[in-house]
Amino acid sequence: MRKLFFSESACKETKLHSAPHSWLPLERGNLSKSSAHASGGTSIESLMKMPEPAVLPHFKPADYVDILAQIHEELESCPLDEKSCLYLLQFQVFRGLGEAKLSRRSLQSAWEKASTIHEKLIFGAWLKYEKKGEEAISDLLSSCGKCSQEFRLLDFVSQASTGSHDMSYDEESDEFRGSAVVHFRIRDDMIACDRRKLAALSTPLYAMLNGGFRESYLEVIDMSRNGISPIGMRAISKFSLSGRLPYLSADAILEMLDFANKFCCKGLKDACERKLASFVSSRQDAIDFMECALELGCSILAASCLQVLLNELPECLNDEQVVRIFSSANKQQRLTMVGNASFSLYCLLSEVSMSTNPTSDVTLSFLEKLVESASDSRQKQLALHQLACTRFLRKDYAEAEPLFSAAFSAGHLYSVVGLARLTSLRGNKHFALKLLDSVMSSRWPLGWMYQERALYLDGDSKLENLNKATELDPTLTYPYMFRAAFLMKRQSVEAALMEINRILGFKLVLECLELRFCCYLALEDYRAALCDVQAILTLAPDYRMIGGRVAAKQLRMLVLENVEQSTTADCWMQLYDRWSSVDDIGSLSVIYQMLESDTSKGVLYFRQSLLLLRLNCPESAMRSLQLAREHAASDHERLVYEGWILYDTGHCEEGLQKAEASIAIQRSFEAFFLKAYALADSSLDPSTSATVVSLLEDALRCPSDRLRKGQALNNLGSVYVDCGKLDLAAECYINALKIGHTRAHQGLARVHFLRNNRTGAYGEMTKLIEKARNNASAYEKRSEYCDRELTKADLQMVTKLDPLRVYPYRYRAAGKCYFLHGISNFL
């Protein structure tokens, strides 16, 4: 190994192919620690060039509790037509917090509470976009006789309101000057029309046919220069008599629409719009008809075209014609196209475009329209800040500054980050600090404020601010990564590893796994490095490392050459060991390796999905479940995976149907387990417990490995505890422990506690803490079984290991409230 970390040349993929061992020895243990430290200095320096944390393009209010409370209060009292906009704001708040489930729920509520067709189609399209890749779920629901409503196209023709647009006149009192029949000459054709009926289509036609114009006395009127064909004029005549359009081509109806617009025939225009809307079935149809709709102010036709375009997000934004429609629409055209939901539309389009390319001209044009569409203060804060972020990323600094300033002035405190960055880029770090200090002095400071402040400081002051940022907001990634890189620079690789493990203990971040991969390379622990790179590839198969210069798959291949190869049997043993020690990342790595050779891919992808759910990676877990379904070895196995897909997406009853269908084909552990799990979760009836017990016992009689049987025994023990059958529960937990299901210690502790044996309960949880690699939850549970001082110590440890767990804060807050209450009573 010539260098410990990756040189510039080693990061080029061509170099990796020609000289793959420029940074990695051919044999393990080839490099001593002293030589590693001696040769690695400059490379570690290059690693230290960490990018600054991004200026996030999210709505980030200073007080999330306050803004959410405001939204909740407004939702209870606002008119129905304002609810969707409020739910959209709520969505943006949750998006800024990184709460994917809550933001999805808000979007669903916006769709459900939509008061107009335009809102319905926008939020329906947004939900479909958010659920991209979940189309299989819609198919599965269809197979169970249920349909995912938000994926359906709306029928504008039937849903749009209709009304009589004809003129009203008294046939007895209104005396027409001309003959009852009027003929229209169009070149060589003569079309006979009922003068009264045609005049009733609009005020201009009435004035022409029975007013002071000379056409009122003519029996033949030349219409050759009015853009209408004989076919179109005959259809207009028929419409004037029956109120219905005959079957015609789209071109003929377009002629009639133009005629209706020219002569202000509202009823005819409405009928033509509705007919044309039924012709819109493809993207090109939508593009062609949208131009006409916007020019003539046809809202129903425009909405029908819009629905087709939004239904094809994000692909349709690669079409220049589609982008031109959205980016060039003026205020009146936007009103025609989407009514009063312009802000919602451009929120969606901006979101999609930013996720594809945040610096593109398309993103910029949509965000400019978003700013134009913003009506209230909070909408302006979001729109201005997002446009400023895009300008900043594009290095349009002169344009970004007034936008950040406007967002900040409107009340978006977080926009000060953009102002500080721009000030720093001009070389004035002192003024950037003053900006942040002025904000921090005016209110209770937040974690991101200290993180941002640290960027303009050096040495101990920088580290102090980053430590304060972590204290106030432990979810911020940058402080951990900086401290780890700082320690690596000082040759303290073990300390760097401990630092990066702090965040990986409760938050799985790809960049942190990558940094830990580098730490393990520095320690020459290639097996651990392989573990992390395989976990990265599980979560993001196309991930690129070292600043995006090298594919993670290539680095894996190079590390793999320095690790002793394992047989399939070895891998299964490793999986048992890691699963038993609650090492989820390690288990993911083993499964990744097994998937390269093992034929039972369906089973392995299913295990992978379980681990990803435990690691709070629901999207990756769903992807693994769908892969399990694709690689199922039999129909009954496939039905089980389909059941889990449905269950995990909130369709419990349909999941049960799939389990029963699988059992009907073949009795299997997984089918019975799924049915028991779904039934226990969906029914509050105490009598269900007996059925769940029976199903779990049926599952245990079927062949399976000890990992899954341990889980079944653990679940069975929980059901017995709920039924008060403590002896049977204890037997289940003990049997689960015998086959390596470590989490059964927690169940057994509960049994001891219910038997008034707190010491035994404490001892069981201590065993779990000793065995489990991720043990924050074990400390939390053990705190329930000890005296006050030990409880406080355990909960302090929980907060240290996983600061996102809520119970320790509630416990400590309750204790302080009790103390203050006692003092007030004494006084």
Coordinates of N, CA and C in Angstrom, one line a residue, residues 107-199:
L107 N -49.8 15.3 2.5 CA -50.1 15.3 1.1 C -51.4 14.5 0.8
Q108 N -51.6 13.4 1.5 CA -52.8 12.6 1.3 C -54.0 13.5 1.8
S109 N -53.8 14.2 2.9 CA -54.9 15.0 3.4 C -55.3 16.1 2.4
A110 N -54.2 16.7 1.8 CA -54.4 17.8 0.8 C -55.3 17.3 -0.3
W111 N -55.0 16.0 -0.7 CA -55.7 15.4 -1.8 C -57.2 15.1 -1.4
E112 N -57.3 14.6 -0.2 CA -58.7 14.3 0.3 C -59.6 15.5 0.5
K113 N -58.9 16.6 0.9 CA -59.7 17.8 1.2 C -59.8 18.8 0.0
A114 N -59.3 18.4 -1.1 CA -59.3 19.3 -2.3 C -60.7 19.7 -2.6
S115 N -60.9 21.0 -2.8 CA -62.2 21.6 -3.0 C -62.5 21.8 -4.5
T116 N -61.4 21.7 -5.3 CA -61.6 21.9 -6.8 C -61.0 20.8 -7.5
I117 N -61.4 20.6 -8.8 CA -60.9 19.6 -9.6 C -59.4 19.8 -9.8
H118 N -59.0 21.1 -10.0 CA -57.6 21.3 -10.2 C -56.7 20.9 -9.0
E119 N -57.1 21.2 -7.8 CA -56.4 20.7 -6.6 C -56.4 19.2 -6.5
K120 N -57.5 18.6 -6.9 CA -57.6 17.1 -6.9 C -56.6 16.5 -7.8
L121 N -56.5 17.0 -9.0 CA -55.5 16.4 -10.0 C -54.1 16.7 -9.6
I122 N -53.8 17.9 -9.0 CA -52.4 18.2 -8.7 C -51.9 17.4 -7.5
F123 N -52.7 17.3 -6.5 CA -52.3 16.5 -5.3 C -52.3 15.0 -5.6
G124 N -53.3 14.6 -6.5 CA -53.3 13.2 -6.9 C -52.0 12.8 -7.7
A125 N -51.6 13.7 -8.6 CA -50.4 13.5 -9.3 C -49.2 13.5 -8.4
W126 N -49.2 14.4 -7.4 CA -48.1 14.5 -6.5 C -47.9 13.2 -5.7
L127 N -49.1 12.7 -5.2 CA -49.0 11.4 -4.5 C -48.5 10.3 -5.4
K128 N -48.9 10.3 -6.6 CA -48.4 9.3 -7.5 C -46.9 9.4 -7.7
Y129 N -46.5 10.7 -7.8 CA -45.0 10.9 -8.0 C -44.3 10.4 -6.7
E130 N -44.8 10.8 -5.5 CA -44.2 10.4 -4.3 C -44.1 8.8 -4.1
K131 N -45.1 8.2 -4.7 CA -45.2 6.7 -4.6 C -44.6 6.0 -5.9
K132 N -43.8 6.8 -6.6 CA -43.1 6.2 -7.7 C -42.4 4.9 -7.3
G133 N -42.6 3.9 -8.1 CA -42.0 2.6 -7.7 C -43.0 1.7 -7.0
E134 N -44.1 2.3 -6.5 CA -45.1 1.6 -5.8 C -46.3 1.2 -6.6
E135 N -46.2 1.3 -7.9 CA -47.3 1.0 -8.8 C -47.7 -0.5 -8.6
A136 N -46.7 -1.3 -8.2 CA -47.0 -2.7 -8.0 C -48.1 -2.9 -6.9
I137 N -48.1 -1.9 -5.9 CA -49.0 -2.0 -4.8 C -50.4 -1.8 -5.4
S138 N -50.5 -0.8 -6.3 CA -51.8 -0.6 -7.0 C -52.3 -1.8 -7.7
D139 N -51.4 -2.5 -8.3 CA -51.8 -3.8 -9.0 C -52.2 -4.8 -8.0
L140 N -51.5 -4.9 -6.9 CA -51.9 -5.9 -5.9 C -53.2 -5.6 -5.3
L141 N -53.5 -4.3 -5.1 CA -54.8 -4.0 -4.5 C -55.9 -4.3 -5.5
S142 N -55.6 -4.1 -6.8 CA -56.6 -4.5 -7.8 C -56.9 -6.0 -7.8
S143 N -55.8 -6.8 -7.5 CA -56.0 -8.2 -7.5 C -56.9 -8.6 -6.3
C144 N -57.0 -7.7 -5.3 CA -57.8 -8.0 -4.1 C -59.1 -7.3 -4.2
G145 N -59.4 -6.7 -5.4 CA -60.7 -6.0 -5.6 C -60.8 -4.7 -5.0
K146 N -59.6 -4.0 -4.8 CA -59.6 -2.7 -4.3 C -58.7 -1.8 -5.2
C147 N -59.1 -0.5 -5.3 CA -58.3 0.3 -6.2 C -57.7 1.5 -5.5
S148 N -56.5 1.9 -5.8 CA -55.8 3.0 -5.2 C -56.4 4.3 -5.9
Q149 N -57.2 5.0 -5.2 CA -58.0 6.1 -5.8 C -57.1 7.2 -6.4
E150 N -56.0 7.6 -5.7 CA -55.2 8.7 -6.2 C -54.5 8.4 -7.5
F151 N -54.4 7.1 -7.9 CA -53.8 6.8 -9.2 C -54.8 6.9 -10.3
R152 N -56.0 7.1 -10.1 CA -57.0 7.1 -11.1 C -57.0 8.5 -11.8
L153 N -57.3 8.5 -13.1 CA -57.5 9.8 -13.8 C -58.9 10.3 -13.5
L154 N -59.0 11.6 -13.4 CA -60.3 12.2 -13.1 C -61.1 12.4 -14.4
D155 N -62.4 12.3 -14.3 CA -63.2 12.5 -15.5 C -63.8 13.9 -15.4
F156 N -63.0 14.8 -16.1 CA -63.4 16.2 -16.1 C -64.7 16.5 -16.7
V157 N -65.1 15.8 -17.7 CA -66.3 16.1 -18.5 C -67.5 15.9 -17.6
S158 N -67.5 14.9 -16.7 CA -68.6 14.7 -15.8 C -68.5 15.5 -14.5
Q159 N -67.3 15.8 -14.1 CA -67.2 16.5 -12.8 C -67.3 18.0 -12.9
A160 N -66.9 18.6 -14.0 CA -67.0 20.0 -14.1 C -68.4 20.5 -14.1
S161 N -68.7 21.6 -13.5 CA -70.0 22.1 -13.3 C -70.6 22.5 -14.7
T162 N -71.8 22.3 -14.9 CA -72.5 22.7 -16.1 C -73.6 23.7 -15.8
G163 N -73.9 24.5 -16.8 CA -75.1 25.4 -16.6 C -75.6 25.9 -18.0
S164 N -76.7 26.5 -18.0 CA -77.3 26.9 -19.3 C -76.6 28.3 -19.6
H165 N -76.0 28.3 -20.8 CA -75.3 29.5 -21.2 C -76.1 30.2 -22.4
D166 N -77.2 29.6 -22.8 CA -78.0 30.2 -23.9 C -78.7 31.5 -23.4
M167 N -78.9 32.4 -24.4 CA -79.7 33.6 -24.1 C -81.1 33.2 -23.8
S168 N -81.8 33.9 -23.0 CA -83.2 33.6 -22.8 C -84.0 34.8 -23.4
Y169 N -85.0 34.4 -24.1 CA -85.9 35.4 -24.7 C -87.3 34.8 -24.8
D170 N -88.2 35.7 -24.9 CA -89.6 35.3 -25.0 C -90.0 35.2 -26.5
E171 N -90.3 33.9 -26.9 CA -90.5 33.7 -28.3 C -91.8 34.4 -28.8
E172 N -92.7 34.8 -27.9 CA -93.9 35.5 -28.3 C -93.6 36.9 -28.5
S173 N -92.9 37.5 -27.6 CA -92.7 39.0 -27.6 C -91.5 39.4 -28.5
D174 N -90.5 38.5 -28.6 CA -89.3 38.9 -29.4 C -89.7 38.7 -30.9
E175 N -89.8 39.8 -31.6 CA -90.1 39.7 -33.0 C -88.8 39.8 -33.9
F176 N -88.6 38.8 -34.7 CA -87.4 38.8 -35.6 C -87.8 39.4 -36.9
R177 N -86.9 40.3 -37.4 CA -87.1 41.1 -38.6 C -87.0 40.2 -39.8
G178 N -86.0 39.3 -39.9 CA -85.8 38.6 -41.1 C -86.6 37.3 -41.1
S179 N -86.3 36.5 -42.2 CA -87.0 35.3 -42.3 C -86.6 34.3 -41.2
A180 N -87.4 33.3 -41.0 CA -87.2 32.3 -40.0 C -85.9 31.4 -40.2
V181 N -85.6 31.3 -41.5 CA -84.4 30.5 -41.9 C -83.4 31.4 -42.5
V182 N -82.2 31.3 -42.0 CA -81.1 32.1 -42.6 C -80.0 31.1 -43.1
H183 N -79.5 31.4 -44.3 CA -78.5 30.6 -44.9 C -77.1 31.2 -44.8
F184 N -76.1 30.4 -44.5 CA -74.8 30.8 -44.4 C -74.0 30.2 -45.6
R185 N -73.4 31.1 -46.4 CA -72.6 30.7 -47.5 C -71.1 30.5 -47.1
I186 N -70.6 29.3 -47.3 CA -69.2 29.1 -47.0 C -68.6 28.5 -48.3
R187 N -68.0 29.5 -49.1 CA -67.5 29.1 -50.4 C -68.6 28.6 -51.3
D188 N -68.6 27.4 -51.7 CA -69.7 26.9 -52.6 C -70.8 26.2 -51.9
D189 N -70.8 26.2 -50.5 CA -71.8 25.5 -49.7 C -72.8 26.5 -49.1
M190 N -74.0 26.0 -49.0 CA -75.0 26.8 -48.3 C -75.6 26.0 -47.1
I191 N -75.5 26.6 -45.9 CA -76.0 25.9 -44.7 C -77.2 26.6 -44.2
A192 N -78.3 25.9 -44.1 CA -79.5 26.5 -43.6 C -79.6 26.4 -42.1
C193 N -79.9 27.5 -41.4 CA -80.0 27.5 -39.9 C -81.3 28.2 -39.5
D194 N -81.7 27.8 -38.3 CA -82.9 28.4 -37.7 C -82.4 29.7 -37.0
R195 N -83.0 30.9 -37.6 CA -82.5 32.2 -37.1 C -82.6 32.4 -35.6
R196 N -83.8 32.0 -35.1 CA -84.1 32.2 -33.6 C -83.1 31.3 -32.8
K197 N -83.0 30.0 -33.2 CA -82.1 29.1 -32.4 C -80.7 29.6 -32.5
L198 N -80.2 30.0 -33.6 CA -78.8 30.4 -33.7 C -78.6 31.7 -33.0
A199 N -79.5 32.6 -33.0 CA -79.4 33.9 -32.3 C -79.3 33.6 -30.8

